[in-house]
Coordinates of C-alpha atoms in Angstrom, one line a residue:
M181 CA -1.3 -28.2 -25.5
K182 CA 1.9 -26.2 -26.0
L183 CA 1.9 -22.4 -25.7
T184 CA 4.4 -19.6 -25.6
I185 CA 3.9 -16.9 -22.9
D186 CA 3.7 -13.4 -24.5
R187 CA 3.4 -11.2 -21.5
L188 CA 2.3 -10.9 -17.8
G189 CA -1.2 -9.8 -16.8
H190 CA -1.9 -7.3 -14.0
H191 CA -2.3 -10.2 -11.6
G192 CA 1.1 -11.7 -12.5
D193 CA -0.2 -14.6 -14.5
G194 CA 1.5 -15.4 -17.9
I195 CA -0.7 -14.7 -20.9
A196 CA -0.4 -16.7 -24.1
K197 CA -2.4 -16.7 -27.4
G198 CA -4.8 -19.6 -27.4
P199 CA -7.1 -21.0 -30.1
D200 CA -10.1 -18.9 -28.8
G201 CA -8.4 -15.9 -27.2
P202 CA -6.0 -15.2 -24.3
V203 CA -4.9 -18.1 -22.1
F204 CA -3.7 -17.5 -18.5
V205 CA -1.0 -19.6 -17.0
A206 CA 0.0 -19.2 -13.4
A207 CA 3.6 -18.5 -12.3
M208 CA 5.0 -18.1 -15.9
L209 CA 7.2 -15.5 -17.5
P210 CA 7.3 -14.0 -21.0
G211 CA 9.1 -16.1 -23.6
E212 CA 8.6 -19.4 -21.8
E213 CA 7.2 -22.3 -23.8
V214 CA 4.8 -24.3 -21.6
E215 CA 2.7 -27.4 -21.9
G216 CA -0.5 -28.2 -20.0
E217 CA -4.2 -29.0 -20.1
L218 CA -6.5 -26.2 -21.5
K219 CA -9.5 -25.6 -19.3
G220 CA -11.5 -22.6 -20.4
D221 CA -9.2 -19.7 -20.5
R222 CA -6.6 -21.3 -18.2
L223 CA -3.8 -23.8 -18.8
E224 CA -3.7 -26.2 -15.9
S225 CA -0.9 -28.4 -14.6
A226 CA 1.5 -26.4 -16.8
K227 CA 5.1 -27.6 -17.2
I228 CA 7.9 -25.4 -18.5
I229 CA 9.5 -26.7 -21.7
T230 CA 11.8 -23.7 -22.2
P231 CA 12.4 -21.5 -19.2
S232 CA 13.0 -17.7 -19.3
V233 CA 16.4 -16.2 -18.6
H234 CA 14.6 -14.1 -16.0
R235 CA 13.4 -17.2 -14.0
R236 CA 15.0 -18.1 -10.7
K237 CA 14.3 -20.3 -7.8
A238 CA 11.9 -18.6 -5.4
P239 CA 13.9 -17.7 -2.2
C240 CA 10.9 -18.1 0.2
P241 CA 10.1 -21.7 1.4
H242 CA 6.4 -20.8 1.5
Y243 CA 6.1 -19.5 -2.0
R244 CA 4.7 -22.5 -3.8
A245 CA 1.7 -22.6 -1.4
C246 CA 1.3 -19.1 -0.1
G247 CA -0.9 -16.6 -1.9
G248 CA 0.9 -13.5 -0.4
C249 CA 3.5 -13.2 -3.3
A250 CA 3.1 -13.6 -7.0
L251 CA 6.5 -12.9 -8.6
Q252 CA 9.2 -14.5 -6.5
H253 CA 10.0 -16.9 -9.5
A254 CA 11.4 -13.9 -11.4
H255 CA 14.6 -12.0 -10.9
D256 CA 14.3 -8.7 -9.1
D257 CA 15.4 -6.6 -12.1
F258 CA 12.8 -8.2 -14.3
V259 CA 10.1 -7.4 -11.7
A260 CA 11.2 -3.8 -11.3
S261 CA 11.1 -3.3 -15.1
W262 CA 7.7 -5.0 -15.4
K263 CA 6.2 -2.7 -12.8
A264 CA 7.6 0.3 -14.5
G265 CA 6.1 -1.0 -17.7
V266 CA 2.6 -1.4 -16.0
V267 CA 2.7 2.3 -15.2
L268 CA 3.9 3.4 -18.7
H269 CA 1.3 1.2 -20.3
A270 CA -1.5 2.9 -18.4
L271 CA -0.1 6.3 -19.4
N272 CA 0.2 5.2 -23.0
A273 CA -3.4 4.1 -23.0
Q274 CA -4.3 7.8 -22.2
G275 CA -2.0 9.0 -25.0
I276 CA 0.8 10.0 -22.6
I277 CA 4.4 9.2 -23.5
A278 CA 6.7 9.3 -20.5
E279 CA 9.8 7.8 -19.0
V280 CA 10.5 6.4 -15.5
T281 CA 13.3 8.3 -13.9
A282 CA 13.8 6.0 -10.9
I283 CA 12.6 2.7 -9.5
H284 CA 12.7 2.2 -5.7
T285 CA 12.3 -1.4 -4.5
S286 CA 11.9 -2.0 -0.7
P287 CA 14.2 -4.7 0.6
G288 CA 12.9 -8.0 2.0
H289 CA 11.9 -8.2 5.6
S290 CA 10.7 -4.6 5.6
R291 CA 6.9 -4.8 5.7
R292 CA 6.0 -3.0 8.8
R293 CA 2.3 -3.2 8.1
A294 CA 0.4 -6.4 7.0
T295 CA -3.0 -8.1 7.2
L296 CA -2.8 -11.6 8.4
S297 CA -5.5 -14.3 8.6
A298 CA -5.9 -16.5 11.7
R299 CA -8.1 -19.6 12.5
R300 CA -8.5 -21.7 15.6
T301 CA -7.8 -25.4 15.0
K302 CA -7.9 -28.6 17.0
A303 CA -4.1 -28.3 17.5
G304 CA -4.2 -24.6 18.4
V305 CA -4.0 -21.7 15.9
T306 CA -3.0 -21.2 12.3
L307 CA -1.7 -17.7 11.6
G308 CA -0.5 -16.5 8.2
F309 CA -1.8 -15.9 4.7
H310 CA -4.3 -17.7 2.5
M311 CA -3.0 -20.4 0.2
R312 CA -2.8 -19.5 -3.4
G313 CA -6.4 -19.7 -4.9
S314 CA -7.9 -21.0 -1.6
D315 CA -9.5 -19.8 1.6
Q316 CA -7.3 -22.1 3.7
V317 CA -4.8 -20.4 6.0
I318 CA -1.2 -21.5 6.1
A319 CA 1.5 -20.5 8.6
V320 CA 4.4 -18.4 7.2
P321 CA 7.1 -18.4 10.0
E322 CA 9.9 -17.9 7.4
C323 CA 8.1 -15.1 5.5
M324 CA 10.6 -12.9 3.6
L325 CA 8.3 -9.9 3.4
L326 CA 7.5 -9.1 7.0
D327 CA 9.7 -7.0 9.2
P328 CA 11.2 -9.0 12.1
E329 CA 9.4 -6.7 14.5
V330 CA 6.1 -7.9 13.0
K331 CA 7.0 -11.6 13.2
R332 CA 8.2 -11.1 16.8
H333 CA 4.6 -10.6 17.8
F334 CA 3.2 -13.7 16.2
P335 CA 2.8 -15.4 19.7
A336 CA 0.6 -12.4 20.7
L337 CA -1.5 -12.8 17.6
E338 CA -1.9 -16.5 18.2
E339 CA -3.1 -15.8 21.8
L340 CA -5.4 -13.1 20.4
T341 CA -6.9 -15.7 18.1
K342 CA -7.5 -18.1 20.9
L343 CA -9.4 -15.4 22.8
G344 CA -11.4 -13.8 20.0
A345 CA -12.0 -16.2 17.2
S346 CA -15.0 -18.4 17.0
R347 CA -14.4 -22.1 16.4
K348 CA -15.3 -21.9 12.7
G349 CA -14.6 -18.3 12.0
E350 CA -11.5 -16.5 10.7
L351 CA -9.9 -13.4 12.1
S352 CA -8.4 -10.7 9.9
I353 CA -5.6 -9.0 11.8
T354 CA -3.9 -5.9 10.5
I355 CA -0.7 -5.3 12.4
T356 CA 1.3 -2.1 12.2
A357 CA 4.7 -1.9 13.9
S358 CA 5.2 1.2 16.0
V359 CA 7.8 2.5 18.4
S360 CA 5.3 2.1 21.3
G361 CA 4.3 -1.5 20.3
P362 CA 2.2 -3.1 17.6
D363 CA -1.2 -1.5 16.6
L364 CA -3.7 -4.2 15.9
A365 CA -7.0 -3.8 14.0
V366 CA -9.2 -7.0 14.1
T367 CA -12.3 -8.0 12.2
G368 CA -14.3 -11.2 12.0
G369 CA -14.1 -12.0 15.7
K370 CA -16.5 -12.7 18.5
P371 CA -18.8 -9.9 19.8
L372 CA -17.0 -7.5 22.0
D373 CA -18.4 -8.2 25.5
A374 CA -17.1 -7.3 28.9
M375 CA -15.1 -10.5 29.3
L376 CA -13.4 -10.1 26.0
L377 CA -12.6 -6.5 26.7
Q378 CA -10.9 -7.5 30.0
D379 CA -9.0 -10.3 28.2
L380 CA -7.8 -8.0 25.5
G381 CA -6.6 -5.4 28.0
Q382 CA -4.6 -8.1 29.8
L383 CA -3.2 -9.2 26.4
C384 CA -2.0 -5.7 25.7
E385 CA -0.1 -5.5 29.0
R386 CA 1.3 -9.0 28.7
F387 CA 2.7 -8.7 25.2
G388 CA 3.4 -4.9 25.0
I389 CA 0.7 -4.3 22.4
A390 CA 0.0 -0.6 22.0
R391 CA -3.7 -0.8 20.9
I392 CA -6.3 -3.2 19.8
T393 CA -9.3 -2.1 17.7
W394 CA -12.1 -4.7 17.4
D395 CA -14.4 -4.4 14.4
G396 CA -13.8 -0.7 14.3
E397 CA -14.3 -0.2 18.1
A398 CA -11.5 0.7 20.5
A399 CA -11.1 -2.4 22.7
A400 CA -7.8 -1.8 24.5
T401 CA -5.1 0.8 24.6
R402 CA -1.8 0.6 26.5
A403 CA 0.0 3.3 24.6
Q404 CA -0.5 5.7 21.6
P405 CA 0.9 4.0 18.5
L406 CA 3.7 6.2 17.1
V407 CA 5.6 6.1 13.9
P408 CA 8.7 8.3 13.1
A409 CA 8.0 10.9 10.4
G410 CA 10.3 13.8 9.5
P411 CA 10.7 16.1 12.5
G412 CA 8.4 14.2 14.7
Q413 CA 6.1 11.1 15.0
I414 CA 2.8 10.3 13.4
H415 CA 0.1 9.6 16.0
L416 CA -1.7 6.7 14.3
A417 CA -5.5 6.9 14.4
P418 CA -7.4 3.5 14.6
G419 CA -7.4 2.0 11.1
A420 CA -5.3 4.8 9.7
F421 CA -3.4 4.2 6.4
L422 CA 0.4 3.9 6.7
Q423 CA 2.9 3.3 3.9
A424 CA 3.8 -0.4 3.9
T425 CA 7.6 0.1 4.4
A426 CA 9.7 2.8 5.9
E427 CA 12.0 2.6 2.8
G428 CA 9.1 3.1 0.4
E429 CA 7.7 6.0 2.4
A430 CA 11.2 7.6 2.4
A431 CA 11.3 7.4 -1.4
L432 CA 7.9 9.0 -1.8
V433 CA 8.6 11.7 0.8
K434 CA 11.9 12.6 -0.8
A435 CA 10.2 12.9 -4.2
V436 CA 7.4 15.0 -2.9
C437 CA 9.7 17.4 -0.9
A438 CA 12.0 17.8 -4.0
T439 CA 9.0 18.7 -6.2
T440 CA 7.6 21.3 -3.7
K441 CA 11.0 22.8 -2.6
G442 CA 10.9 26.5 -2.5
A443 CA 7.1 26.7 -2.0
K444 CA 6.1 29.0 0.8
R445 CA 2.6 27.4 1.4
V446 CA 1.7 23.8 0.5
A447 CA -1.7 22.1 0.6
D448 CA -1.4 18.4 1.5
L449 CA -4.6 16.8 0.1
F450 CA -5.7 13.4 1.5
A451 CA -3.1 14.0 4.2
G452 CA -4.1 11.1 6.4
C453 CA -2.2 11.3 9.8
G454 CA 0.6 13.3 8.3
T455 CA 3.0 11.1 6.3
F456 CA 3.9 14.0 4.0
T457 CA 2.7 16.9 6.1
L458 CA 5.3 16.6 8.8
P459 CA 8.4 16.3 6.5
L460 CA 7.0 19.1 4.2
A461 CA 6.7 21.4 7.2
L462 CA 10.5 21.4 7.5
Q463 CA 10.6 23.6 4.3
S464 CA 7.1 25.1 4.0
E465 CA 3.9 26.1 5.8
V466 CA 1.5 23.1 5.3
H467 CA -2.2 22.8 5.4
G468 CA -3.3 19.2 5.6
I469 CA -6.8 18.2 4.5
E470 CA -8.3 14.8 5.2
G471 CA -11.9 13.5 5.0
A472 CA -12.0 11.5 8.2
A473 CA -12.1 13.6 11.4
P474 CA -10.1 11.0 13.5
L475 CA -7.3 11.2 11.1
T476 CA -7.4 15.0 11.1
R477 CA -7.3 15.0 14.9
A478 CA -4.3 12.6 14.8
L479 CA -2.6 14.9 12.3
D480 CA -3.2 17.9 14.5
Q481 CA -1.7 16.0 17.5
S482 CA 1.3 15.0 15.5
A483 CA 1.8 18.6 14.4
R484 CA 1.7 19.9 17.9
M485 CA 4.4 17.5 19.0
A486 CA 6.8 18.1 16.0
K487 CA 9.9 20.3 16.5
G488 CA 11.5 22.9 14.3
T489 CA 8.7 23.1 11.7
H490 CA 6.9 25.8 9.8
K491 CA 3.2 26.3 10.6
I492 CA 1.0 23.3 10.2
T493 CA -2.8 23.4 10.1
A494 CA -5.3 20.7 9.6
E495 CA -8.9 20.6 8.2
T496 CA -11.5 17.9 7.9
R497 CA -13.1 18.0 4.5
D498 CA -14.5 15.5 2.0
L499 CA -12.5 16.2 -1.1
F500 CA -14.6 13.9 -3.2
R501 CA -17.8 15.9 -2.6
N502 CA -16.3 19.2 -1.7
P503 CA -12.9 19.7 -3.5
L504 CA -10.9 22.8 -3.2
I505 CA -11.8 25.2 -6.0
P506 CA -9.4 27.5 -7.8
D507 CA -10.2 30.5 -5.6
E508 CA -9.1 28.5 -2.6
L509 CA -6.1 26.9 -4.4
R510 CA -4.8 30.4 -5.3
R511 CA -3.3 30.8 -1.8
Y512 CA -0.9 27.8 -2.3
D513 CA 2.4 27.7 -4.1
A514 CA 2.3 23.9 -4.4
V515 CA -0.2 21.0 -3.8
V516 CA 0.5 17.4 -2.8
I517 CA -2.2 14.9 -3.6
D518 CA -2.2 11.3 -2.5
P519 CA -5.7 9.9 -3.1
P520 CA -7.0 6.4 -2.6
R521 CA -7.1 3.8 -5.4
A522 CA -10.1 5.4 -7.0
G523 CA -8.1 8.6 -7.7
A524 CA -9.5 12.1 -7.1
E525 CA -11.3 13.0 -10.3
A526 CA -13.3 15.9 -8.8
Q527 CA -10.3 17.5 -7.1
I528 CA -8.1 16.9 -10.1
G529 CA -10.7 18.8 -12.2
E530 CA -10.4 21.8 -9.9
L531 CA -6.6 21.6 -9.9
A532 CA -6.7 21.6 -13.7
R533 CA -8.7 24.9 -13.6
S534 CA -6.4 26.4 -11.1
N535 CA -3.1 28.3 -11.4
V536 CA -1.2 26.2 -8.8
P537 CA 2.4 26.3 -10.1
V538 CA 3.4 22.8 -9.1
I539 CA 1.6 19.6 -8.0
A540 CA 3.2 16.4 -6.6
M541 CA 0.9 13.5 -7.2
V542 CA 1.3 10.1 -5.5
S543 CA -0.8 7.1 -6.5
C544 CA -1.3 3.4 -5.9
N545 CA -3.3 2.8 -9.0
P546 CA -1.7 3.2 -12.5
V547 CA -5.0 3.4 -14.2
T548 CA -6.5 6.3 -12.2
F549 CA -3.1 8.0 -12.0
A550 CA -3.0 8.0 -15.8
R551 CA -6.6 9.3 -16.0
D552 CA -5.8 12.1 -13.6
A553 CA -2.4 12.9 -15.2
K554 CA -4.2 13.3 -18.6
A555 CA -6.6 15.9 -17.1
L556 CA -3.7 17.9 -15.7
I557 CA -1.7 17.6 -18.9
N558 CA -4.7 18.7 -21.0
A559 CA -4.9 21.8 -18.8
G560 CA -1.4 22.8 -19.5
Y561 CA 0.7 21.0 -16.9
V562 CA 3.9 19.2 -17.8
M563 CA 4.7 15.9 -16.1
S564 CA 8.2 15.1 -15.1
D565 CA 10.2 13.1 -12.5
L566 CA 8.0 10.0 -12.8
Q567 CA 9.2 7.5 -10.2
V568 CA 8.0 3.9 -9.4
V569 CA 8.0 2.8 -5.8
D570 CA 7.7 -0.9 -5.1
Q571 CA 6.8 -1.3 -1.4
F572 CA 4.9 -4.6 -2.1
R573 CA 7.9 -6.6 -3.2
W574 CA 7.0 -9.7 -5.2
A575 CA 3.4 -8.7 -5.4
T576 CA 1.7 -7.1 -8.4
H577 CA 0.9 -3.9 -6.6
V578 CA 2.8 -0.8 -7.7
E579 CA 3.0 2.9 -6.6
M580 CA 4.2 6.0 -8.3
V581 CA 4.9 9.7 -7.8
A582 CA 5.4 12.5 -10.4
A583 CA 5.7 16.2 -10.6
F584 CA 3.3 18.4 -12.6
R585 CA 4.3 22.0 -13.4
R586 CA 2.5 24.7 -15.2
G587 CA 3.9 24.9 -18.7

């Protein structure tokens, strides 16, 4: 069957009009004529008859097999435009007409945080990502996403797998590069007994690992993981969120600080360990609010070590169940909100009822961002300075930041 690709889906597959509805075709681009065998709603074994002008040879040698990237077969300018389109489409679905003022794409070899899979094998260890559409793990020594500092610690992760993985199990290892050594969070391993604790402690010393967290439990700590942020360093709590690349974080921080410039007091909602709190404190007093107590403690510790800032305070509070209400929001000249993928419907509802002059909203989900943006716009806010930040280069994930000002 021959088909012409009309558009890309949210997972990066090409979508064409089939005889009974949409047909999905992997690794294709709009405008391409393809031929293959129709199986259900997918075109299998597809061959390109007419390639897109946006098609290129994927630069990574692992791309054909690895499931870590979805869009390396497209030129970078096409990918950037497509991601901006995903954001605008979500806004349009809510009746919002907007324009993207800037697109920031992180360079290759810049992912300082990644989750890898690892299995013990007869020959040793396989460490990397899952194959495309499979639970099989493949090695990715030439990965073009990962920061060299992350790849430098592959030998340590392989030793960790030998120590902690069961013969048939699979480890999930989240590695975060920090100035004091990698921070590792491991799930799926053996039970944490006395012998394994001892082995993990020795592994930290041998390879310069800062910390190992095992199924949510502190297993070994050689040094506090630290990441530069504005006037100081973020003290990472175990399992804490960190922006995937330093370049992506810098773009988001710059946008947030520009939006809130001139504000005397700022509330940083869903503050985490202080990604925005510390840089904001160079220009304003900042009150950071986070739902998890370990993150709030880490934020407080980071604030106490920062130099040359305005006053920083921290509070533990569940903003989903107990959002700040207008009477509390009245004390702030600006609000920064960076919720998880589900958005922050309850808190946005209270912001919509408030008189906060300016809001900087960061999001990793175009759909919930558009929903929350509509609530603010309906309440009289005007959206501007919409920027797209692509920290997950060649993946379908996209982030955005925008300013909302009282009209």
